[in-house]
Amino acid sequence: MACSPSTEAPCAPPSTGDTTREDAISPPGMTLPNQSETPAEVPPRQASGDSEEERPCAFLGIPAELRNRIYREALVPKADTDRDTISISPGYDDTLRELPPEPPLLRTCKQIREEATSIYEQENQFFVELEDFDVRNVQRWWSTFQRPEKVSITIVPV
């Protein structure tokens, strides 16, 4: 579910899954036309009657301080044992620029990405296993961060 502030495109309402094709395109009491007369794809009508443009995202409506606490809970491990170790081998390829893969929370919408990325990058400690002592691969991965100078990386020789 993608979210955006109420001044922009809002959250899409969740699908209830119980809308039939008849409910989706015909008012109550009417039957569907013959299959040959029906368009190939007809989007279902939303059960609440609200269009996507009318529903603001509730999460982005809560105070920023609370959103930041939620981001920290979701993105920053409490103990070193909960942290992932990134292994960068000699065959590391530039196409694999996201090691580790970015958390799904950062992919929900632009505003959440902007608010939460600095917490993820600056309040985590990343452990990197380096097989060949060639730090160029680590530098390429490290440079993908928004503010790499604020990122804490520990290199662990294998």
XYZ file of C-alpha atoms in Angstrom:
158
model
C 0.000 0.000 0.000
C 1.614 3.244 -1.102
C 1.078 6.302 1.056
C 1.398 9.962 0.381
C 0.375 13.076 2.273
C -3.201 14.258 2.025
C -2.102 17.147 -0.201
C -0.993 14.647 -2.856
C -2.322 11.325 -4.083
C -3.568 9.395 -1.012
C -3.465 5.752 0.012
C -5.475 3.338 -2.026
C -8.168 1.638 0.052
C -7.595 -2.040 0.752
C -9.400 -4.461 -1.489
C -12.089 -6.463 0.271
C -11.874 -9.226 -2.298
C -15.631 -9.857 -2.222
C -16.636 -7.601 -5.122
C -18.127 -9.596 -7.969
C -17.997 -8.540 -11.588
C -21.711 -7.686 -11.466
C -21.156 -5.443 -8.421
C -18.170 -3.833 -10.092
C -19.831 -2.547 -13.232
C -23.616 -2.784 -12.810
C -25.910 -0.912 -10.437
C -28.060 -3.129 -8.168
C -30.909 -4.794 -10.032
C -29.183 -4.749 -13.424
C -27.536 -7.660 -15.192
C -24.296 -7.710 -17.103
C -24.464 -7.280 -20.857
C -23.439 -10.097 -23.165
C -19.712 -10.947 -22.849
C -19.049 -9.701 -26.405
C -20.423 -6.254 -25.471
C -18.274 -5.901 -22.330
C -14.900 -4.117 -22.421
C -11.872 -6.347 -21.837
C -10.958 -4.800 -18.460
C -13.301 -2.897 -16.184
C -11.819 -1.661 -12.896
C -13.950 -2.591 -9.869
C -15.887 0.160 -8.134
C -14.641 0.819 -4.623
C -17.005 -0.523 -1.991
C -16.878 2.613 0.181
C -17.733 4.896 -2.710
C -14.568 6.938 -2.064
C -12.159 7.435 -4.901
C -8.421 7.114 -4.269
C -8.059 10.897 -4.457
C -10.445 11.384 -1.524
C -8.681 9.119 1.021
C -5.608 10.583 2.743
C -2.965 8.264 4.168
C -3.552 7.988 7.912
C 0.073 7.061 8.692
C 1.425 10.304 7.254
C -1.116 12.218 9.316
C 0.456 11.227 12.653
C 3.137 13.500 14.159
C 6.645 13.215 12.704
C 8.114 12.272 16.113
C 5.908 9.165 16.255
C 6.683 8.243 12.649
C 10.413 8.495 13.453
C 9.961 6.129 16.420
C 8.164 3.674 14.141
C 10.950 3.948 11.550
C 13.569 3.228 14.237
C 11.657 0.174 15.490
C 11.357 -1.177 11.956
C 14.794 -0.279 10.576
C 17.371 -0.307 13.393
C 18.168 -3.645 15.102
C 18.307 -3.584 18.897
C 21.391 -5.841 19.162
C 24.387 -6.704 17.001
C 23.109 -10.286 16.772
C 20.075 -9.010 14.843
C 22.230 -7.295 12.218
C 22.926 -8.766 8.822
C 26.498 -9.214 7.661
C 27.104 -8.251 4.051
C 29.501 -10.508 2.147
C 31.293 -8.854 -0.740
C 33.241 -11.341 -2.811
C 35.828 -10.735 -5.552
C 33.066 -11.298 -8.125
C 30.961 -8.447 -6.744
C 29.236 -6.775 -9.665
C 28.156 -3.145 -10.025
C 24.681 -4.364 -10.961
C 24.311 -5.574 -7.357
C 24.410 -2.045 -5.966
C 21.989 -2.805 -3.146
C 23.759 -4.997 -0.604
C 21.924 -5.547 1.627
C 18.644 -5.019 -0.214
C 16.939 -1.897 1.025
C 14.148 -2.548 3.530
C 10.643 -2.768 2.017
C 9.480 0.112 4.238
C 11.691 2.460 2.212
C 9.830 1.434 -0.949
C 6.304 2.303 0.208
C 6.201 5.910 -0.991
C 8.404 8.913 -1.674
C 7.697 10.741 1.590
C 8.369 7.691 3.774
C 11.578 7.034 1.824
C 12.720 10.632 2.392
C 11.883 10.530 6.102
C 13.208 7.044 6.935
C 16.328 6.632 4.776
C 18.545 8.775 7.003
C 17.458 6.780 10.074
C 18.215 3.498 8.296
C 21.601 4.621 6.988
C 22.887 6.685 9.922
C 21.611 4.729 12.932
C 22.646 1.263 11.741
C 26.068 -0.326 11.816
C 26.782 -2.403 8.719
C 29.170 -5.368 8.996
C 30.924 -6.264 5.754
C 32.804 -9.530 5.208
C 35.592 -8.889 2.753
C 37.016 -11.986 1.072
C 39.800 -10.475 -1.008
C 40.835 -7.365 0.971
C 39.894 -5.255 -2.048
C 38.032 -2.304 -0.568
C 36.997 -0.940 -3.981
C 33.903 -3.167 -3.907
C 33.010 -1.846 -0.451
C 33.510 1.726 -1.678
C 31.155 1.142 -4.627
C 28.479 -0.297 -2.314
C 29.050 2.427 0.282
C 28.678 5.178 -2.326
C 25.060 4.109 -2.979
C 23.967 5.625 0.341
C 22.423 9.101 0.380
C 25.027 10.440 2.845
C 27.866 7.913 2.866
C 29.982 10.051 5.202
C 27.400 9.361 7.955
C 27.309 5.557 7.464
C 29.097 3.274 9.939
C 30.722 0.248 8.302
C 32.854 -2.399 10.010
C 34.980 -4.516 7.665
C 35.470 -8.098 8.857
C 38.192 -10.082 7.022
C 37.125 -13.621 6.118
